[in-house]
Short mmCIF file of C-alpha atoms in Angstrom, two decimals:
data_model
loop_
_atom_site.label_atom_id
_atom_site.label_comp_id
_atom_site.label_asym_id
_atom_site.label_seq_id
_atom_site.Cartn_x
_atom_site.Cartn_y
_atom_site.Cartn_z
CA MET B 1 -77.20 -56.41 21.97
CA LEU B 2 -76.79 -53.58 24.32
CA ARG B 3 -73.59 -55.14 25.83
CA ARG B 4 -72.05 -55.40 22.32
CA LEU B 5 -73.10 -51.75 21.63
CA THR B 6 -71.42 -50.59 24.80
CA LEU B 7 -68.25 -52.48 23.95
CA LEU B 8 -68.20 -51.13 20.34
CA THR B 9 -68.46 -47.46 21.65
CA THR B 10 -65.61 -48.09 24.23
CA LEU B 11 -63.40 -49.15 21.39
CA LEU B 12 -64.24 -46.42 19.23
CA VAL B 13 -63.08 -44.08 22.07
CA ALA B 14 -60.26 -45.85 23.35
CA VAL B 15 -58.46 -46.53 19.94
CA PRO B 16 -57.82 -43.10 18.70
CA CYS B 17 -56.61 -42.19 22.34
CA LEU B 18 -53.76 -44.85 22.25
CA ALA B 19 -52.14 -42.53 19.55
CA ALA B 20 -53.22 -39.04 20.84
CA CYS B 21 -54.29 -38.95 24.32
CA PRO B 22 -51.63 -38.09 26.61
CA SER B 23 -51.07 -40.76 29.62
CA PRO B 24 -51.30 -39.15 33.07
CA ALA B 25 -47.65 -39.49 33.19
CA ARG B 26 -46.79 -37.63 30.08
CA LEU B 27 -49.11 -34.90 31.33
CA GLN B 28 -47.06 -34.43 34.31
CA ASP B 29 -43.92 -34.42 32.74
CA ALA B 30 -44.96 -31.91 30.09
CA PRO B 31 -43.35 -28.26 30.60
CA ALA B 32 -45.35 -25.56 31.56
CA SER B 33 -44.45 -23.32 28.74
CA PRO B 34 -45.96 -23.95 25.46
CA THR B 35 -43.02 -23.02 23.62
CA ALA B 36 -40.79 -25.24 25.37
CA ALA B 37 -43.26 -28.27 24.63
CA VAL B 38 -42.58 -27.74 21.07
CA THR B 39 -38.78 -27.28 21.16
CA PRO B 40 -37.21 -29.96 19.00
CA PRO B 41 -35.07 -32.61 20.49
CA ALA B 42 -32.04 -31.28 18.42
CA LEU B 43 -31.01 -29.12 21.34
CA THR B 44 -29.02 -31.64 22.94
CA PRO B 45 -25.29 -31.67 23.40
CA THR B 46 -24.43 -33.81 20.66
CA PRO B 47 -25.99 -31.65 17.75
CA LEU B 48 -24.59 -28.66 19.44
CA THR B 49 -21.03 -29.79 19.19
CA GLU B 50 -21.49 -30.93 15.66
CA ALA B 51 -22.78 -27.33 15.03
CA ALA B 52 -20.10 -25.84 16.74
CA ASP B 53 -17.57 -27.78 14.73
CA ARG B 54 -19.38 -27.17 11.37
CA ALA B 55 -19.32 -23.25 12.25
CA THR B 56 -15.45 -23.56 12.77
CA THR B 57 -15.02 -25.34 9.52
CA LEU B 58 -17.18 -22.95 7.61
CA ALA B 59 -15.81 -19.64 8.97
CA PRO B 60 -12.84 -19.22 6.65
CA ALA B 61 -15.22 -19.88 3.80
CA GLN B 62 -17.75 -17.36 4.95
CA GLU B 63 -14.93 -14.89 5.27
CA LEU B 64 -14.08 -15.52 1.63
CA THR B 65 -17.81 -15.11 0.47
CA ALA B 66 -18.60 -12.44 2.82
CA VAL B 67 -17.97 -9.63 0.28
CA THR B 68 -20.05 -10.49 -2.85
CA ASP B 69 -19.75 -7.08 -4.62
CA TRP B 70 -16.68 -5.22 -4.13
CA SER B 71 -18.08 -2.20 -5.64
CA GLN B 72 -19.76 -1.43 -2.63
CA VAL B 73 -16.57 -1.38 -0.65
CA ALA B 74 -14.53 1.69 -0.43
CA GLY B 75 -11.21 2.91 1.34
CA ARG B 76 -7.95 4.82 0.94
CA GLU B 77 -4.66 4.04 -0.60
CA GLY B 78 -2.28 6.67 0.36
CA ASP B 79 -3.91 9.99 -0.80
CA LEU B 80 -6.31 8.33 -2.93
CA TYR B 81 -10.10 7.03 -2.36
CA ILE B 82 -10.02 3.48 -3.67
CA LEU B 83 -13.39 1.67 -4.74
CA GLY B 84 -13.25 -2.08 -4.77
CA ASN B 85 -11.02 -4.70 -3.47
CA PRO B 86 -8.00 -3.24 -1.71
CA ASN B 87 -6.05 -6.56 -2.80
CA ALA B 88 -7.26 -6.81 -6.47
CA PRO B 89 -4.43 -7.38 -8.54
CA LEU B 90 -5.22 -4.54 -11.04
CA ARG B 91 -5.52 -0.73 -10.05
CA ILE B 92 -6.74 1.70 -12.35
CA VAL B 93 -6.15 5.40 -11.37
CA ASP B 94 -8.67 7.82 -12.91
CA TYR B 95 -7.08 11.14 -13.53
CA SER B 96 -10.39 13.40 -13.63
CA ASP B 97 -12.02 16.46 -13.20
CA PHE B 98 -15.78 16.45 -12.32
CA LEU B 99 -16.27 19.37 -14.64
CA MET L 1 -14.49 7.62 -17.34
CA LEU L 2 -18.07 8.50 -16.97
CA GLN L 3 -19.26 6.51 -19.95
CA VAL L 4 -17.29 3.49 -19.13
CA GLU L 5 -17.28 3.23 -15.61
CA PRO L 6 -20.56 1.81 -14.79
CA GLN L 7 -19.75 -1.29 -16.96
CA LEU L 8 -16.38 -1.30 -15.22
CA ARG L 9 -17.83 -1.47 -11.74
CA THR L 10 -20.23 -4.32 -12.74
CA ASN L 11 -17.76 -6.41 -14.86
CA TYR L 12 -14.48 -5.84 -13.11
CA ILE L 13 -14.82 -4.04 -9.74
CA ALA L 14 -17.66 -5.98 -8.22
CA SER L 15 -15.78 -9.27 -8.67
CA GLY L 16 -12.68 -7.84 -6.88
CA ARG L 17 -10.34 -8.29 -9.86
CA VAL L 18 -9.92 -4.53 -10.19
CA ARG L 19 -9.87 -1.34 -7.86
CA LEU L 20 -10.45 1.97 -8.92
CA ALA L 21 -8.87 5.20 -7.78
CA PHE L 22 -9.53 8.65 -8.32
CA TRP L 23 -6.86 11.39 -8.82
CA TYR L 24 -7.90 15.12 -8.59
CA VAL L 25 -7.34 17.03 -11.82
CA ALA L 26 -8.18 20.72 -11.24
CA ASP L 27 -8.28 22.32 -14.93
CA PHE L 28 -11.11 24.75 -14.16
CA GLY L 29 -9.73 26.89 -11.34
CA ALA L 30 -11.93 27.49 -8.46
CA SER L 31 -14.92 25.37 -9.92
CA SER L 32 -12.57 22.41 -9.91
CA LEU L 33 -11.44 22.91 -6.64
CA LEU L 34 -14.69 23.10 -4.92
CA ALA L 35 -15.73 19.99 -6.73
CA HIS L 36 -12.70 18.04 -5.64
CA LYS L 37 -12.86 19.45 -2.03
CA THR L 38 -16.60 18.27 -1.89
CA ALA L 39 -15.74 14.80 -2.68
CA GLU L 40 -12.53 14.88 -0.48
CA CYS L 41 -14.61 15.92 2.47
CA ALA L 42 -17.40 13.43 1.80
CA GLY L 43 -14.50 10.92 1.87
CA ARG L 44 -13.23 11.95 5.08
CA GLN L 45 -16.81 11.37 6.61
CA ASP L 46 -16.56 7.70 5.09
CA PRO L 47 -14.65 6.44 2.14
CA LEU L 48 -17.69 5.15 0.61
CA ALA L 49 -19.25 8.50 0.66
CA PHE L 50 -16.35 9.87 -1.58
CA TRP L 51 -17.75 7.59 -4.15
CA ARG L 52 -21.38 8.34 -3.87
CA MET L 53 -20.42 12.04 -3.94
CA HIS L 54 -18.12 11.44 -7.23
CA ASP L 55 -21.38 10.17 -8.80
CA LEU L 56 -23.38 12.82 -7.69
CA LEU L 57 -21.06 15.48 -8.81
CA PHE L 58 -20.69 13.95 -12.30
CA GLU L 59 -24.63 13.75 -12.24
CA ARG L 60 -25.03 17.28 -11.29
CA GLN L 61 -22.13 18.57 -13.42
CA GLY L 62 -24.01 21.44 -14.96
CA GLU L 63 -24.47 23.04 -11.60
CA LEU L 64 -20.72 22.97 -10.63
CA TRP L 65 -19.87 25.96 -12.68
CA SER L 66 -21.70 28.20 -10.38
CA ALA L 67 -21.54 26.40 -7.47
CA SER L 68 -20.94 27.92 -4.00
CA ASP L 69 -20.14 26.17 -0.76
CA ASP L 70 -23.92 26.10 0.21
CA THR L 71 -24.52 24.15 -3.24
CA VAL L 72 -22.15 21.40 -2.31
CA VAL L 73 -23.31 21.40 1.38
CA GLN L 74 -26.77 20.71 -0.11
CA PHE L 75 -25.37 17.83 -2.12
CA ALA L 76 -23.88 16.37 1.06
CA THR L 77 -27.19 16.35 2.93
CA GLU L 78 -28.90 14.82 -0.11
CA LEU L 79 -26.44 11.92 0.28
CA GLY L 80 -27.23 11.82 4.13
CA LEU L 81 -23.94 13.32 5.33
CA ASP L 82 -23.39 15.69 7.71
CA GLY L 83 -23.45 19.24 6.14
CA ASP L 84 -21.97 21.09 8.95
CA GLU L 85 -18.91 18.78 8.98
CA LEU L 86 -18.44 18.99 5.28
CA HIS L 87 -18.76 22.88 5.60
CA LEU L 88 -16.06 22.84 8.01
CA CYS L 89 -13.80 20.69 6.04
CA LEU L 90 -14.42 22.91 3.01
CA GLU L 91 -12.93 25.58 4.98
CA ASP L 92 -9.92 23.48 6.18
CA PRO L 93 -6.82 24.69 3.92
CA ALA L 94 -5.56 21.00 4.15
CA SER L 95 -8.26 20.18 1.91
CA GLY L 96 -7.29 22.54 -0.87
CA GLU L 97 -3.74 21.90 -0.59
CA LYS L 98 -4.03 18.25 -1.16
CA ILE L 99 -5.88 18.78 -4.34
CA THR L 100 -3.40 21.18 -5.38
CA ARG L 101 -0.55 19.06 -4.67
CA LEU L 102 -2.14 16.11 -6.35
CA ASP L 103 -3.00 18.34 -9.34
CA GLN L 104 0.91 19.63 -9.71
CA GLU L 105 2.15 15.99 -9.26
CA ARG L 106 0.03 14.75 -12.25
CA ARG L 107 1.19 17.60 -14.30
CA ALA L 108 4.88 16.85 -13.35
CA ARG L 109 4.12 13.35 -14.52
CA GLY L 110 3.10 14.59 -17.95
CA ILE L 111 -0.50 13.80 -17.61
CA ARG L 112 -1.98 16.37 -19.70
CA VAL L 113 -5.01 14.75 -21.26
CA ARG L 114 -8.36 14.48 -19.30
CA PRO L 115 -9.21 11.85 -18.77
CA SER L 116 -6.38 9.69 -18.47
CA PHE L 117 -5.90 6.29 -16.83
CA ASP L 118 -3.12 4.42 -15.30
CA VAL L 119 -3.56 0.72 -15.21
CA ASN L 120 -0.72 -0.93 -13.28
CA GLY L 121 1.60 1.45 -14.83
CA GLN L 122 0.09 1.45 -18.26
CA LEU L 123 -1.19 4.97 -19.47
CA ILE L 124 -4.25 5.35 -21.14
CA GLN L 125 -4.77 8.86 -22.38
CA GLY L 126 -8.33 10.24 -23.41
CA ALA L 127 -11.55 8.34 -23.17
CA ILE L 128 -11.65 5.09 -25.11
CA PRO L 129 -14.61 2.76 -25.54
CA TYR L 130 -15.72 0.03 -23.20
CA GLN L 131 -14.65 -2.76 -25.26
CA GLN L 132 -11.04 -1.41 -25.75
CA PHE L 133 -10.76 -0.76 -22.12
CA ALA L 134 -11.84 -4.10 -21.29
CA GLN L 135 -9.31 -5.66 -23.60
CA VAL L 136 -6.53 -3.72 -21.74
CA LEU L 137 -7.65 -4.91 -18.56
CA ASP L 138 -8.11 -8.59 -19.41
CA GLU L 139 -4.62 -8.55 -20.92
CA ALA L 140 -3.11 -6.95 -17.90
CA LEU L 141 -5.11 -9.41 -15.85
CA ALA L 142 -3.91 -12.49 -17.72
CA GLN L 143 -0.14 -11.28 -16.98
CA GLU L 144 -1.01 -11.04 -13.00
#
């Protein structure tokens, strides 16, 4: 009876440990920094290369969508101050006085 | 322009289809000149500051009749601009000369009604309702 109880206790402790407890080897391999320990494996050369390719592909699109509100963009056109897209097909010249 | 401009900015300028330019019309002597110089000098610090000052000058229009350099320098500091730099710019003869030149040029072009608008060469004289303005813009855009 005592022997069966001891065996049962050993199993109860050992089985969860198979999943969660680090082996001595894994403990030795673990990096010292806790931050590095949770670094995802995605930071390998292959994903980085893919990311670089993707960035190159997206760059022109990002340029096109970089300005989402041209009413916040201003510049000069000759003597005049301009509000909006300098390449807009239409230009309104407002002849006005502030008074 | 004051009435329709917010809608134009939202519906046409923000999307990049239309750009807006401002041409100085100085119909009220020294008061007009000071207001225009204030906008011009704000623009010299930053083109977007021209438009922020443009909006502020219209908002504070009532103060412009009796405004001094100190009044408009205060406007500039309210917008976060360099007041000393603006003051120096107001005293620069080139600022006033540019405004006078542009005002004379529009007179020479026969633009006498204020406000007037030039939409890619099509002249609109006098303030018109937004819907009418939008129709002019839509037709002009369709031709582009």
